[in-house]
């Protein structure tokens, strides 16, 4: 499968379903694909009701990343990949800021591979890879995908930091660090002007992680981890704080 995240996810899902599983190889041609979408064997296909609601866990036989193809990407598509890269700063990738592009990609892949190796089917720790994605997916669905995935995740990272601060999990300095990392990649920090808070809350309530009420992956004293049973009022307040 040669292409971006949609191509590799669709091909991976097809490979998992065809003859109950056939071998496949991913050759991601976008930054988003190289640092995230093609790594880890989790495939997902969108439905009108939301992101990645149909899928399977099916590892590729190999993932081949050629960074030269990234030079062909439109600026906004390249920047979308930076949204996922920003996430890794808070998952053990603090030194990314000092790396060149190839080193950053390799470090992101290494972080994700290490997490997946310990929890291939997302029964526990792998959930941390969804950092920023609960609001991110809701924004994509609500906006009919006008926002690129990485742009939505970037906003989701800021939201998650603000929410974590409201819950007493992190301090103001850590929130500021989130804003600084996201802004450093020239990514959005606030909700789109036409964002509907009620709609976003409803969509986040339908997120696949939301088993015991609103569930978010949040930073805290033990690092990034899933937090269940978040009050709607707290999530709503955090959304209002990052409104444009």
PDB file of C-alpha atoms in Angstrom:
ATOM      1  CA  UNK A   1       0.000   0.000   0.000  1.00  0.00           C
ATOM      2  CA  UNK A   2       1.646   3.223  -1.188  1.00  0.00           C
ATOM      3  CA  UNK A   3       0.032   6.459  -0.031  1.00  0.00           C
ATOM      4  CA  UNK A   4      -1.159   8.458   2.941  1.00  0.00           C
ATOM      5  CA  UNK A   5      -2.983   7.380   6.062  1.00  0.00           C
ATOM      6  CA  UNK A   6      -6.305   6.747   4.340  1.00  0.00           C
ATOM      7  CA  UNK A   7      -4.616   4.433   1.834  1.00  0.00           C
ATOM      8  CA  UNK A   8      -2.627   2.460   4.406  1.00  0.00           C
ATOM      9  CA  UNK A   9      -5.572   2.193   6.827  1.00  0.00           C
ATOM     10  CA  UNK A  10      -7.951   1.012   4.112  1.00  0.00           C
ATOM     11  CA  UNK A  11      -5.422  -1.430   2.666  1.00  0.00           C
ATOM     12  CA  UNK A  12      -4.555  -2.747   6.111  1.00  0.00           C
ATOM     13  CA  UNK A  13      -8.213  -3.309   6.954  1.00  0.00           C
ATOM     14  CA  UNK A  14      -8.767  -5.043   3.616  1.00  0.00           C
ATOM     15  CA  UNK A  15      -5.715  -7.237   4.238  1.00  0.00           C
ATOM     16  CA  UNK A  16      -7.074  -8.183   7.654  1.00  0.00           C
ATOM     17  CA  UNK A  17     -10.492  -9.121   6.265  1.00  0.00           C
ATOM     18  CA  UNK A  18      -9.517 -10.830   2.994  1.00  0.00           C
ATOM     19  CA  UNK A  19      -9.154 -14.602   3.471  1.00  0.00           C
ATOM     20  CA  UNK A  20      -9.142 -13.824   7.228  1.00  0.00           C
ATOM     21  CA  UNK A  21      -5.802 -12.116   6.829  1.00  0.00           C
ATOM     22  CA  UNK A  22      -3.151 -11.748   4.149  1.00  0.00           C
ATOM     23  CA  UNK A  23       0.315 -10.214   4.315  1.00  0.00           C
ATOM     24  CA  UNK A  24       0.764  -6.587   3.348  1.00  0.00           C
ATOM     25  CA  UNK A  25       3.450  -3.883   3.294  1.00  0.00           C
ATOM     26  CA  UNK A  26       2.933  -0.186   4.055  1.00  0.00           C
ATOM     27  CA  UNK A  27       4.845   2.542   2.208  1.00  0.00           C
ATOM     28  CA  UNK A  28       3.541   5.782   3.765  1.00  0.00           C
ATOM     29  CA  UNK A  29       4.110   8.860   1.618  1.00  0.00           C
ATOM     30  CA  UNK A  30       2.937  11.516   4.092  1.00  0.00           C
ATOM     31  CA  UNK A  31       4.552  12.729   7.294  1.00  0.00           C
ATOM     32  CA  UNK A  32       1.402  11.747   9.176  1.00  0.00           C
ATOM     33  CA  UNK A  33       1.664   8.226   7.806  1.00  0.00           C
ATOM     34  CA  UNK A  34       5.362   7.886   8.546  1.00  0.00           C
ATOM     35  CA  UNK A  35       5.199   8.976  12.186  1.00  0.00           C
ATOM     36  CA  UNK A  36       1.845   7.475  13.099  1.00  0.00           C
ATOM     37  CA  UNK A  37      -0.826   6.099  10.769  1.00  0.00           C
ATOM     38  CA  UNK A  38       1.211   3.297   9.179  1.00  0.00           C
ATOM     39  CA  UNK A  39       2.894   2.227  12.422  1.00  0.00           C
ATOM     40  CA  UNK A  40       1.415  -0.242  14.867  1.00  0.00           C
ATOM     41  CA  UNK A  41      -1.059  -2.323  12.871  1.00  0.00           C
ATOM     42  CA  UNK A  42      -4.232  -0.541  13.977  1.00  0.00           C
ATOM     43  CA  UNK A  43      -6.386   0.104  10.912  1.00  0.00           C
ATOM     44  CA  UNK A  44      -9.534   2.208  10.865  1.00  0.00           C
ATOM     45  CA  UNK A  45     -12.160   3.291   8.357  1.00  0.00           C
ATOM     46  CA  UNK A  46     -14.500   6.228   8.967  1.00  0.00           C
ATOM     47  CA  UNK A  47     -18.293   6.051   9.088  1.00  0.00           C
ATOM     48  CA  UNK A  48     -20.704   9.013   8.863  1.00  0.00           C
ATOM     49  CA  UNK A  49     -21.112   8.738  12.654  1.00  0.00           C
ATOM     50  CA  UNK A  50     -17.429   9.203  13.424  1.00  0.00           C
ATOM     51  CA  UNK A  51     -13.756   8.435  12.903  1.00  0.00           C
ATOM     52  CA  UNK A  52     -12.270   4.951  12.706  1.00  0.00           C
ATOM     53  CA  UNK A  53     -15.430   3.144  13.802  1.00  0.00           C
ATOM     54  CA  UNK A  54     -14.667   0.115  11.605  1.00  0.00           C
ATOM     55  CA  UNK A  55     -11.242  -1.490  11.691  1.00  0.00           C
ATOM     56  CA  UNK A  56      -8.952  -4.279  12.772  1.00  0.00           C
ATOM     57  CA  UNK A  57      -5.564  -4.884  14.328  1.00  0.00           C
ATOM     58  CA  UNK A  58      -3.378  -6.310  11.551  1.00  0.00           C
ATOM     59  CA  UNK A  59       0.363  -5.728  11.481  1.00  0.00           C
ATOM     60  CA  UNK A  60       2.091  -5.044   8.149  1.00  0.00           C
ATOM     61  CA  UNK A  61       5.017  -7.272   7.257  1.00  0.00           C
ATOM     62  CA  UNK A  62       7.108  -4.122   6.825  1.00  0.00           C
ATOM     63  CA  UNK A  63       6.803  -0.335   6.862  1.00  0.00           C
ATOM     64  CA  UNK A  64       9.098   1.534   4.475  1.00  0.00           C
ATOM     65  CA  UNK A  65       9.566   5.281   5.020  1.00  0.00           C
ATOM     66  CA  UNK A  66      11.329   7.396   2.394  1.00  0.00           C
ATOM     67  CA  UNK A  67      11.607  10.963   3.653  1.00  0.00           C
ATOM     68  CA  UNK A  68      12.352  12.334   0.178  1.00  0.00           C
ATOM     69  CA  UNK A  69       8.704  11.873  -0.829  1.00  0.00           C
ATOM     70  CA  UNK A  70       7.720  14.381   1.853  1.00  0.00           C
ATOM     71  CA  UNK A  71       9.115  17.140  -0.364  1.00  0.00           C
ATOM     72  CA  UNK A  72       6.128  16.597  -2.684  1.00  0.00           C
ATOM     73  CA  UNK A  73       3.524  17.324   0.007  1.00  0.00           C
ATOM     74  CA  UNK A  74       1.457  20.530  -0.034  1.00  0.00           C
ATOM     75  CA  UNK A  75       2.399  22.701   2.981  1.00  0.00           C
ATOM     76  CA  UNK A  76      -0.877  22.083   4.809  1.00  0.00           C
ATOM     77  CA  UNK A  77      -0.609  18.311   4.364  1.00  0.00           C
ATOM     78  CA  UNK A  78       2.942  18.374   5.690  1.00  0.00           C
ATOM     79  CA  UNK A  79       1.847  20.496   8.650  1.00  0.00           C
ATOM     80  CA  UNK A  80      -0.858  17.939   9.420  1.00  0.00           C
ATOM     81  CA  UNK A  81       1.864  15.395  10.112  1.00  0.00           C
ATOM     82  CA  UNK A  82       3.456  17.833  12.519  1.00  0.00           C
ATOM     83  CA  UNK A  83       0.320  17.602  14.669  1.00  0.00           C
ATOM     84  CA  UNK A  84       1.040  13.945  15.373  1.00  0.00           C
ATOM     85  CA  UNK A  85       4.717  14.738  15.845  1.00  0.00           C
ATOM     86  CA  UNK A  86       3.779  17.340  18.471  1.00  0.00           C
ATOM     87  CA  UNK A  87       1.966  14.611  20.419  1.00  0.00           C
ATOM     88  CA  UNK A  88       5.172  12.624  20.836  1.00  0.00           C
ATOM     89  CA  UNK A  89       6.815  15.503  22.711  1.00  0.00           C
ATOM     90  CA  UNK A  90       4.622  14.492  25.667  1.00  0.00           C
ATOM     91  CA  UNK A  91       5.108  10.733  25.299  1.00  0.00           C
ATOM     92  CA  UNK A  92       8.832  10.606  25.926  1.00  0.00           C
ATOM     93  CA  UNK A  93       9.989  12.696  22.997  1.00  0.00           C
ATOM     94  CA  UNK A  94      11.098  15.831  24.823  1.00  0.00           C
ATOM     95  CA  UNK A  95      14.391  15.838  22.882  1.00  0.00           C
ATOM     96  CA  UNK A  96      12.603  16.024  19.510  1.00  0.00           C
ATOM     97  CA  UNK A  97      13.065  19.770  19.448  1.00  0.00           C
ATOM     98  CA  UNK A  98      16.828  19.285  18.985  1.00  0.00           C
ATOM     99  CA  UNK A  99      16.556  16.717  16.152  1.00  0.00           C
ATOM    100  CA  UNK A 100      16.518  17.082  12.382  1.00  0.00           C
ATOM    101  CA  UNK A 101      13.553  15.744  10.401  1.00  0.00           C
ATOM    102  CA  UNK A 102      14.839  12.205   9.840  1.00  0.00           C
ATOM    103  CA  UNK A 103      15.831  11.893  13.487  1.00  0.00           C
ATOM    104  CA  UNK A 104      12.408  13.150  14.570  1.00  0.00           C
ATOM    105  CA  UNK A 105      10.609  10.627  12.384  1.00  0.00           C
ATOM    106  CA  UNK A 106      12.808   7.797  13.649  1.00  0.00           C
ATOM    107  CA  UNK A 107      12.236   8.848  17.266  1.00  0.00           C
ATOM    108  CA  UNK A 108       8.456   9.055  16.794  1.00  0.00           C
ATOM    109  CA  UNK A 109       8.416   5.584  15.230  1.00  0.00           C
ATOM    110  CA  UNK A 110      10.545   4.215  18.080  1.00  0.00           C
ATOM    111  CA  UNK A 111       8.224   5.683  20.725  1.00  0.00           C
ATOM    112  CA  UNK A 112       5.126   4.269  19.069  1.00  0.00           C
ATOM    113  CA  UNK A 113       6.735   0.873  18.422  1.00  0.00           C
ATOM    114  CA  UNK A 114       7.756   0.587  22.072  1.00  0.00           C
ATOM    115  CA  UNK A 115       4.218   1.352  23.259  1.00  0.00           C
ATOM    116  CA  UNK A 116       2.618  -1.021  20.745  1.00  0.00           C
ATOM    117  CA  UNK A 117       5.034  -3.839  21.606  1.00  0.00           C
ATOM    118  CA  UNK A 118       3.691  -3.815  25.158  1.00  0.00           C
ATOM    119  CA  UNK A 119       0.010  -3.453  24.266  1.00  0.00           C
ATOM    120  CA  UNK A 120      -0.689  -4.413  20.672  1.00  0.00           C
ATOM    121  CA  UNK A 121      -4.488  -4.452  20.932  1.00  0.00           C
ATOM    122  CA  UNK A 122      -4.998  -1.319  23.027  1.00  0.00           C
ATOM    123  CA  UNK A 123      -5.997  -3.053  26.229  1.00  0.00           C
ATOM    124  CA  UNK A 124      -4.101  -0.574  28.368  1.00  0.00           C
ATOM    125  CA  UNK A 125      -1.045   1.584  27.752  1.00  0.00           C
ATOM    126  CA  UNK A 126      -1.534   1.919  23.984  1.00  0.00           C
ATOM    127  CA  UNK A 127      -4.373   4.330  24.744  1.00  0.00           C
ATOM    128  CA  UNK A 128      -1.748   7.021  25.427  1.00  0.00           C
ATOM    129  CA  UNK A 129      -1.194   7.196  21.660  1.00  0.00           C
ATOM    130  CA  UNK A 130      -4.664   8.768  21.476  1.00  0.00           C
ATOM    131  CA  UNK A 131      -3.401  11.853  23.304  1.00  0.00           C
ATOM    132  CA  UNK A 132      -5.188  14.849  21.800  1.00  0.00           C
ATOM    133  CA  UNK A 133      -7.419  12.623  19.691  1.00  0.00           C
ATOM    134  CA  UNK A 134     -10.707  12.647  21.618  1.00  0.00           C
ATOM    135  CA  UNK A 135     -11.419  16.271  20.780  1.00  0.00           C
ATOM    136  CA  UNK A 136      -9.419  15.931  17.562  1.00  0.00           C
ATOM    137  CA  UNK A 137     -11.731  13.269  16.149  1.00  0.00           C
ATOM    138  CA  UNK A 138     -14.799  15.218  17.279  1.00  0.00           C
ATOM    139  CA  UNK A 139     -13.545  18.331  15.487  1.00  0.00           C
ATOM    140  CA  UNK A 140     -12.926  16.374  12.298  1.00  0.00           C
ATOM    141  CA  UNK A 141     -16.396  14.836  12.347  1.00  0.00           C
ATOM    142  CA  UNK A 142     -18.183  18.062  13.287  1.00  0.00           C
ATOM    143  CA  UNK A 143     -16.372  20.033  10.596  1.00  0.00           C
ATOM    144  CA  UNK A 144     -16.906  17.406   7.890  1.00  0.00           C
ATOM    145  CA  UNK A 145     -13.116  17.009   7.730  1.00  0.00           C
ATOM    146  CA  UNK A 146     -12.380  20.618   6.782  1.00  0.00           C
ATOM    147  CA  UNK A 147      -9.652  20.381   9.424  1.00  0.00           C
ATOM    148  CA  UNK A 148      -6.721  18.129   8.641  1.00  0.00           C
ATOM    149  CA  UNK A 149      -6.183  15.335  11.168  1.00  0.00           C
ATOM    150  CA  UNK A 150      -2.984  16.818  12.562  1.00  0.00           C
ATOM    151  CA  UNK A 151      -4.557  20.265  12.896  1.00  0.00           C
ATOM    152  CA  UNK A 152      -7.420  18.770  14.894  1.00  0.00           C
ATOM    153  CA  UNK A 153      -5.030  16.762  17.083  1.00  0.00           C
ATOM    154  CA  UNK A 154      -3.003  19.912  17.781  1.00  0.00           C
ATOM    155  CA  UNK A 155      -6.110  21.666  19.107  1.00  0.00           C
ATOM    156  CA  UNK A 156      -6.900  18.491  21.034  1.00  0.00           C
ATOM    157  CA  UNK A 157      -3.491  18.599  22.721  1.00  0.00           C
ATOM    158  CA  UNK A 158      -4.097  22.136  23.973  1.00  0.00           C
ATOM    159  CA  UNK A 159      -7.602  21.192  25.120  1.00  0.00           C
ATOM    160  CA  UNK A 160      -6.273  18.124  26.955  1.00  0.00           C
ATOM    161  CA  UNK A 161      -3.701  20.261  28.752  1.00  0.00           C
ATOM    162  CA  UNK A 162      -6.290  22.856  29.790  1.00  0.00           C
ATOM    163  CA  UNK A 163      -8.636  20.108  30.989  1.00  0.00           C
ATOM    164  CA  UNK A 164      -5.844  18.389  32.930  1.00  0.00           C
ATOM    165  CA  UNK A 165      -5.017  21.689  34.623  1.00  0.00           C
ATOM    166  CA  UNK A 166      -8.671  22.178  35.586  1.00  0.00           C
ATOM    167  CA  UNK A 167      -8.665  18.709  37.133  1.00  0.00           C
ATOM    168  CA  UNK A 168      -5.544  19.539  39.149  1.00  0.00           C
ATOM    169  CA  UNK A 169      -3.340  17.104  37.257  1.00  0.00           C
ATOM    170  CA  UNK A 170      -0.816  19.594  35.836  1.00  0.00           C
ATOM    171  CA  UNK A 171       0.185  23.195  36.514  1.00  0.00           C
ATOM    172  CA  UNK A 172       0.046  26.336  34.391  1.00  0.00           C
ATOM    173  CA  UNK A 173       3.652  25.907  33.267  1.00  0.00           C
ATOM    174  CA  UNK A 174       2.866  22.516  31.744  1.00  0.00           C
ATOM    175  CA  UNK A 175      -0.138  23.981  29.910  1.00  0.00           C
ATOM    176  CA  UNK A 176       2.118  26.723  28.577  1.00  0.00           C
ATOM    177  CA  UNK A 177       4.566  24.054  27.394  1.00  0.00           C
ATOM    178  CA  UNK A 178       1.787  22.391  25.392  1.00  0.00           C
ATOM    179  CA  UNK A 179       0.903  25.697  23.778  1.00  0.00           C
ATOM    180  CA  UNK A 180       4.562  26.403  23.025  1.00  0.00           C
ATOM    181  CA  UNK A 181       5.149  23.026  21.348  1.00  0.00           C
ATOM    182  CA  UNK A 182       1.984  23.267  19.237  1.00  0.00           C
ATOM    183  CA  UNK A 183       2.679  26.874  18.242  1.00  0.00           C
ATOM    184  CA  UNK A 184       6.264  25.922  17.393  1.00  0.00           C
ATOM    185  CA  UNK A 185       4.918  23.677  14.644  1.00  0.00           C
ATOM    186  CA  UNK A 186       2.719  26.505  13.321  1.00  0.00           C
ATOM    187  CA  UNK A 187      -0.435  24.617  14.271  1.00  0.00           C
ATOM    188  CA  UNK A 188      -3.757  25.993  15.582  1.00  0.00           C
ATOM    189  CA  UNK A 189      -4.240  26.507  19.314  1.00  0.00           C
ATOM    190  CA  UNK A 190      -7.955  27.347  19.416  1.00  0.00           C
ATOM    191  CA  UNK A 191     -11.275  25.937  18.258  1.00  0.00           C
ATOM    192  CA  UNK A 192     -12.556  26.925  14.808  1.00  0.00           C
ATOM    193  CA  UNK A 193     -14.811  30.012  15.030  1.00  0.00           C
ATOM    194  CA  UNK A 194     -17.914  28.009  14.099  1.00  0.00           C
ATOM    195  CA  UNK A 195     -17.316  25.170  16.587  1.00  0.00           C
ATOM    196  CA  UNK A 196     -20.466  24.040  18.416  1.00  0.00           C
ATOM    197  CA  UNK A 197     -19.578  23.114  22.007  1.00  0.00           C
ATOM    198  CA  UNK A 198     -22.695  20.994  22.527  1.00  0.00           C
ATOM    199  CA  UNK A 199     -22.011  19.022  19.356  1.00  0.00           C
ATOM    200  CA  UNK A 200     -18.379  18.454  20.325  1.00  0.00           C
ATOM    201  CA  UNK A 201     -19.394  17.189  23.771  1.00  0.00           C
ATOM    202  CA  UNK A 202     -21.890  14.801  22.192  1.00  0.00           C
ATOM    203  CA  UNK A 203     -19.298  13.471  19.752  1.00  0.00           C
ATOM    204  CA  UNK A 204     -16.694  13.038  22.490  1.00  0.00           C
ATOM    205  CA  UNK A 205     -19.286  11.094  24.476  1.00  0.00           C
ATOM    206  CA  UNK A 206     -19.495   8.637  21.582  1.00  0.00           C
ATOM    207  CA  UNK A 207     -15.720   8.169  21.424  1.00  0.00           C
ATOM    208  CA  UNK A 208     -14.685   4.508  21.534  1.00  0.00           C
ATOM    209  CA  UNK A 209     -12.793   5.148  24.796  1.00  0.00           C
ATOM    210  CA  UNK A 210     -15.911   6.538  26.527  1.00  0.00           C
ATOM    211  CA  UNK A 211     -16.969   3.417  28.430  1.00  0.00           C
ATOM    212  CA  UNK A 212     -17.515   5.028  31.848  1.00  0.00           C
ATOM    213  CA  UNK A 213     -18.653   8.520  30.920  1.00  0.00           C
ATOM    214  CA  UNK A 214     -16.428  11.060  29.197  1.00  0.00           C
ATOM    215  CA  UNK A 215     -12.945   9.603  28.908  1.00  0.00           C
ATOM    216  CA  UNK A 216      -9.804  11.487  27.910  1.00  0.00           C
ATOM    217  CA  UNK A 217      -6.108  10.772  27.695  1.00  0.00           C
ATOM    218  CA  UNK A 218      -4.585  13.414  29.965  1.00  0.00           C
ATOM    219  CA  UNK A 219      -1.198  14.475  31.276  1.00  0.00           C
ATOM    220  CA  UNK A 220      -0.563  14.201  34.992  1.00  0.00           C
ATOM    221  CA  UNK A 221       1.854  13.276  37.783  1.00  0.00           C
ATOM    222  CA  UNK A 222       2.368   9.796  36.300  1.00  0.00           C
ATOM    223  CA  UNK A 223       2.587  11.102  32.765  1.00  0.00           C
ATOM    224  CA  UNK A 224      -0.020  10.745  30.044  1.00  0.00           C
ATOM    225  CA  UNK A 225      -2.773   8.222  30.862  1.00  0.00           C
ATOM    226  CA  UNK A 226      -6.510   7.573  30.312  1.00  0.00           C
ATOM    227  CA  UNK A 227      -8.859   9.316  32.749  1.00  0.00           C
ATOM    228  CA  UNK A 228     -12.464   8.133  32.978  1.00  0.00           C
ATOM    229  CA  UNK A 229     -15.601   9.740  34.360  1.00  0.00           C
ATOM    230  CA  UNK A 230     -14.671  13.335  33.510  1.00  0.00           C
ATOM    231  CA  UNK A 231     -17.523  15.711  34.327  1.00  0.00           C
ATOM    232  CA  UNK A 232     -19.250  17.288  31.343  1.00  0.00           C
ATOM    233  CA  UNK A 233     -18.985  20.682  33.054  1.00  0.00           C
ATOM    234  CA  UNK A 234     -15.188  20.421  33.235  1.00  0.00           C
ATOM    235  CA  UNK A 235     -14.907  19.444  29.576  1.00  0.00           C
ATOM    236  CA  UNK A 236     -17.257  22.255  28.601  1.00  0.00           C
ATOM    237  CA  UNK A 237     -15.236  24.803  30.577  1.00  0.00           C
ATOM    238  CA  UNK A 238     -12.026  23.652  28.908  1.00  0.00           C
ATOM    239  CA  UNK A 239     -13.652  23.982  25.480  1.00  0.00           C
ATOM    240  CA  UNK A 240     -14.733  27.528  26.284  1.00  0.00           C
ATOM    241  CA  UNK A 241     -11.197  28.391  27.383  1.00  0.00           C
ATOM    242  CA  UNK A 242      -9.755  27.437  24.003  1.00  0.00           C
ATOM    243  CA  UNK A 243     -12.534  29.032  21.953  1.00  0.00           C
ATOM    244  CA  UNK A 244     -11.306  31.351  19.199  1.00  0.00           C
TER     245      UNK A 244
END
